[in-house]
């Protein structure tokens, strides 16, 4: 019987070739947008395997309408868009794309740290508006990183890469995570201590029931006036409204954000603030990584459909 795989969006790296070699037929949504739920169900209903994006809401309703699906390969490391319980009940394996995107995402975290610390946004704007009046002693002063404390929330692969980069910049590292990680450089501290004592705070935790709004208003209030807050994980893990209020009142120095609550909508108040650097969720967006993610997703699907073990199943 001919196996069918459907990808909800066109992916780089020609994953179709991998399926072709295995005699698996492959189709993909060619529209330059996410599918609406009804469209997704219609196009995926008969597929044996599905490659989904983090913007596809694969809830119990969708999962129960998939007739033959045995594997859903999320084209992301995060999988908060998929109802894992519903998948488990239907015997569907769920996989993600860890490791291949850790360096790319850590690089974006560091880009945001540097950009927020050194006023990249304001400086760029000045040049584009042609209002550069010449070198001056106090033009766009920011904060240096050397000798400062970086507080990492999370101690997974991405956090570990950010930590290594930070060591190169001469930063001290503290971290908070569910458990002490011996492979993580730096000292484990309680979350409140991390928020209160870090010069730079960077989030590297997945979104789930235990981390939704983990970085609450109360915790955000502990930050130093000179603190820099960076989020490349998921918007929902921090109280975004409160963060905006703190930035507006200049209760912290700056923020760098790659992720937002309720994407792709985002709070437009952010665009009025000059002490925040904004990116459109591009943590893993390198040519190398997005191709590697497509191949890993495809190989996960192939492995499961051929009766083998998934390469990178999600922990559930
Ligand atoms: C991107 O945010 C991902 O989860 O891979
Ligand atoms: C992501 O893969 C992480 O573990 O940080």
XYZ file of C-alpha atoms and ligand atoms in Angstrom:
326
model
C 0.000 0.000 0.000
C 1.277 3.389 -0.921
C 2.273 5.488 2.095
C 1.474 9.177 2.006
C 3.092 12.081 3.798
C 1.737 15.622 3.895
C 3.670 18.746 4.939
C 1.544 21.716 5.975
C 3.994 24.185 4.407
C 6.657 24.104 1.733
C 10.007 23.314 3.386
C 13.594 23.982 2.279
C 16.045 21.124 1.662
C 13.826 19.137 -0.717
C 12.488 16.585 1.800
C 10.436 15.130 -1.068
C 13.623 13.503 -2.384
C 14.067 11.578 0.887
C 10.505 10.285 0.690
C 10.910 9.493 -3.005
C 13.865 7.209 -2.261
C 11.654 5.231 0.093
C 8.755 5.028 -2.339
C 6.625 7.210 -0.084
C 4.454 9.791 -1.813
C 4.835 13.302 -0.539
C 2.695 16.379 -0.949
C 2.924 19.799 0.617
C 0.807 22.877 1.011
C 2.146 25.288 -1.595
C 0.204 28.328 -0.421
C 2.447 30.957 1.201
C 0.403 30.817 4.399
C -0.615 28.441 7.143
C -3.659 26.318 6.360
C -6.916 26.995 8.138
C -7.988 24.153 10.389
C -10.595 22.822 7.919
C -8.065 22.927 5.095
C -5.465 21.154 7.179
C -7.895 18.400 8.132
C -9.027 17.992 4.534
C -5.503 17.783 3.157
C -4.017 15.670 5.965
C -6.936 13.314 6.637
C -5.597 10.456 4.518
C -1.891 10.948 5.276
C 0.125 8.298 7.101
C 2.566 10.932 8.291
C 2.371 14.699 8.716
C 5.017 17.387 8.968
C 3.558 20.374 10.817
C 4.678 23.890 11.687
C 4.581 25.470 15.124
C 1.760 27.704 13.888
C -0.474 24.705 13.101
C -2.785 24.032 15.995
C -2.927 20.237 16.108
C -5.491 19.824 18.873
C -7.673 16.819 19.793
C -10.306 17.814 17.214
C -7.769 17.756 14.400
C -6.072 14.599 15.647
C -9.360 12.716 15.849
C -10.058 13.494 12.196
C -6.786 12.028 10.959
C -7.721 8.621 9.658
C -4.390 6.908 9.122
C -1.785 9.127 10.713
C 0.971 7.313 12.628
C 3.458 10.119 13.041
C 3.385 13.903 13.351
C 6.814 15.476 12.889
C 6.765 19.045 14.158
C 9.149 21.280 12.209
C 10.362 22.948 15.428
C 11.958 22.061 18.712
C 8.887 23.342 20.578
C 5.690 21.290 20.365
C 3.212 23.281 22.436
C 0.977 23.438 19.328
C 0.264 19.696 19.510
C -2.081 17.929 21.934
C 0.235 15.132 23.043
C -2.423 13.312 25.058
C -4.757 13.142 22.078
C -1.891 11.895 19.910
C -0.945 9.251 22.454
C -4.535 8.027 22.670
C -4.566 7.525 18.910
C -1.175 5.822 18.929
C 0.413 8.661 16.967
C 4.123 9.316 17.527
C 5.107 12.981 17.818
C 8.628 14.137 16.986
C 10.429 17.492 17.024
C 13.716 18.907 15.697
C 16.099 19.379 18.636
C 19.902 19.810 18.389
C 20.020 20.940 14.749
C 18.688 24.362 15.748
C 20.452 24.900 19.057
C 23.404 26.889 17.703
C 21.247 29.045 15.414
C 18.846 29.875 18.229
C 21.641 30.577 20.698
C 23.168 32.942 18.129
C 19.892 34.876 17.873
C 19.701 35.056 21.668
C 23.182 36.519 21.706
C 22.388 38.876 18.864
C 19.462 40.202 20.922
C 21.598 40.471 24.061
C 24.207 42.549 22.216
C 21.646 44.592 20.306
C 19.701 45.440 23.455
C 22.828 46.192 25.488
C 24.331 48.481 22.846
C 21.307 50.244 21.381
C 21.441 48.697 17.929
C 17.899 49.736 17.177
C 18.346 53.413 18.101
C 21.697 53.622 16.329
C 20.421 52.045 13.140
C 17.415 54.333 13.165
C 19.641 57.385 13.578
C 21.655 56.453 10.494
C 18.633 55.610 8.378
C 17.018 58.900 9.375
C 20.301 60.651 8.431
C 20.613 62.379 11.793
C 24.151 61.329 12.739
C 25.776 64.460 14.146
C 29.207 62.959 14.706
C 31.055 61.107 17.436
C 30.304 62.366 20.914
C 31.252 61.186 24.428
C 27.797 60.134 25.504
C 26.074 59.164 22.300
C 23.951 56.029 22.794
C 25.734 54.695 25.833
C 24.827 51.116 26.643
C 26.096 48.393 28.931
C 29.141 46.198 28.395
C 28.876 42.463 28.945
C 32.324 41.617 30.314
C 32.206 40.818 34.013
C 28.407 40.949 34.068
C 26.087 38.179 35.204
C 23.989 36.281 32.692
C 20.962 34.518 34.179
C 19.758 31.651 32.018
C 16.279 30.290 32.602
C 16.516 26.719 31.341
C 19.550 24.478 31.034
C 18.861 22.523 27.859
C 20.855 22.402 24.662
C 20.150 25.991 23.636
C 20.872 27.386 27.104
C 24.164 25.472 27.161
C 25.209 27.004 23.833
C 24.324 30.509 25.043
C 26.327 29.837 28.210
C 29.402 28.895 26.172
C 29.137 32.065 24.107
C 28.727 34.116 27.278
C 31.907 32.625 28.730
C 33.707 33.889 25.631
C 32.415 37.371 26.424
C 33.772 37.119 29.988
C 30.353 36.894 31.625
C 29.521 35.059 34.842
C 26.703 32.565 34.536
C 23.892 31.571 36.854
C 20.933 29.448 35.829
C 17.609 28.122 36.947
C 15.953 24.968 35.634
C 13.761 22.129 36.810
C 16.805 20.268 38.048
C 20.517 20.878 38.528
C 22.396 20.154 35.269
C 26.037 19.164 35.793
C 26.859 19.931 32.141
C 25.645 23.522 32.538
C 28.377 26.052 33.275
C 27.591 28.369 36.177
C 25.740 28.116 39.440
C 22.167 26.907 39.921
C 20.087 29.528 41.761
C 16.403 29.928 42.649
C 14.437 31.769 39.972
C 13.766 34.797 42.177
C 17.480 35.177 42.903
C 18.230 34.898 39.191
C 15.719 37.631 38.336
C 17.005 39.934 41.080
C 20.742 39.585 40.515
C 21.253 39.074 36.750
C 22.439 41.851 34.474
C 21.120 39.929 31.474
C 18.281 37.390 31.625
C 17.676 35.001 28.738
C 14.849 32.448 28.554
C 15.382 28.937 27.153
C 12.478 26.849 28.372
C 9.702 25.122 26.456
C 6.096 26.294 26.804
C 3.841 23.883 28.687
C 1.375 23.997 31.600
C 4.238 24.343 34.065
C 5.968 27.234 32.295
C 3.011 29.300 31.057
C 3.547 32.742 32.664
C 6.403 31.282 34.724
C 8.138 34.661 34.507
C 5.274 36.421 36.244
C 4.804 40.137 36.878
C 6.132 39.656 40.411
C 9.308 38.030 39.109
C 9.765 40.668 36.406
C 9.507 43.334 39.112
C 12.630 41.914 40.755
C 14.846 42.915 37.810
C 17.507 45.582 38.289
C 16.971 48.981 36.600
C 19.986 48.165 34.399
C 18.714 44.681 33.460
C 18.354 43.377 29.918
C 15.628 40.814 29.267
C 15.787 38.471 26.269
C 13.227 35.913 25.107
C 13.837 33.512 22.221
C 11.702 30.696 23.689
C 7.948 31.368 23.651
C 6.139 34.635 24.407
C 3.694 32.960 26.767
C 6.358 31.947 29.300
C 6.613 35.571 30.472
C 4.035 38.227 31.366
C 4.431 40.289 28.201
C 2.015 43.049 29.235
C 3.925 43.629 32.406
C 7.238 43.549 30.568
C 5.952 46.276 28.242
C 4.884 48.363 31.246
C 8.362 48.024 32.786
C 10.039 49.024 29.522
C 7.707 51.984 29.125
C 8.442 53.247 32.631
C 12.144 52.471 32.119
C 12.179 50.222 35.175
C 14.592 47.982 33.258
C 17.164 49.001 30.673
C 16.095 47.090 27.582
C 14.673 43.915 26.099
C 15.272 41.785 23.034
C 12.398 39.663 21.789
C 12.117 37.032 19.068
C 8.838 35.561 20.353
C 5.491 36.996 21.402
C 2.310 36.074 23.197
C -0.314 34.881 20.728
C 1.766 34.943 17.513
C 1.503 36.068 14.809
C -0.490 38.803 16.499
C 1.633 40.812 18.853
C 1.223 43.766 21.125
C 1.856 46.806 18.937
C 2.776 48.885 21.981
C 6.165 47.205 21.584
C 6.784 49.097 18.355
C 6.541 52.449 20.154
C 9.392 51.621 22.551
C 12.995 52.465 21.670
C 14.435 50.233 24.405
C 13.360 46.963 22.835
C 14.764 45.071 19.850
C 12.152 43.080 17.943
C 12.617 40.119 15.625
C 9.918 38.023 13.902
C 10.578 34.592 15.473
C 13.706 33.764 13.461
C 15.745 31.907 16.084
C 16.354 28.881 13.873
C 16.274 30.751 10.561
C 19.594 29.884 8.959
C 19.935 28.132 5.605
C 21.838 25.302 7.300
C 19.441 24.802 10.176
C 16.158 24.996 8.303
C 17.434 22.397 5.835
C 18.656 20.156 8.655
C 15.267 20.527 10.376
C 13.464 19.434 7.200
C 15.700 16.379 6.836
C 15.319 15.444 10.501
C 11.527 15.807 10.304
C 11.407 13.704 7.114
C 13.695 11.023 8.561
C 11.560 10.831 11.695
C 8.503 10.208 9.541
C 10.287 7.651 7.384
C 11.624 5.788 10.389
C 8.201 5.457 12.015
C 6.397 4.552 8.776
C 8.991 1.864 8.085
C 8.268 0.346 11.476
C 11.358 1.675 13.245
C 11.868 3.963 16.217
C 11.518 7.744 15.791
C 14.880 9.551 15.881
C 13.790 12.447 18.057
C 10.467 11.676 19.734
C 9.188 14.365 22.095
C 9.335 13.569 25.751
C 5.735 13.338 26.868
C 10.915 27.526 17.193
O 10.462 28.350 17.935
C 10.996 26.155 17.529
O 10.359 25.716 18.497
O 11.693 25.427 16.813
C 16.253 22.756 23.010
O 16.389 21.816 22.293
C 16.804 22.807 24.322
O 16.919 21.708 24.886
O 17.166 23.884 24.786
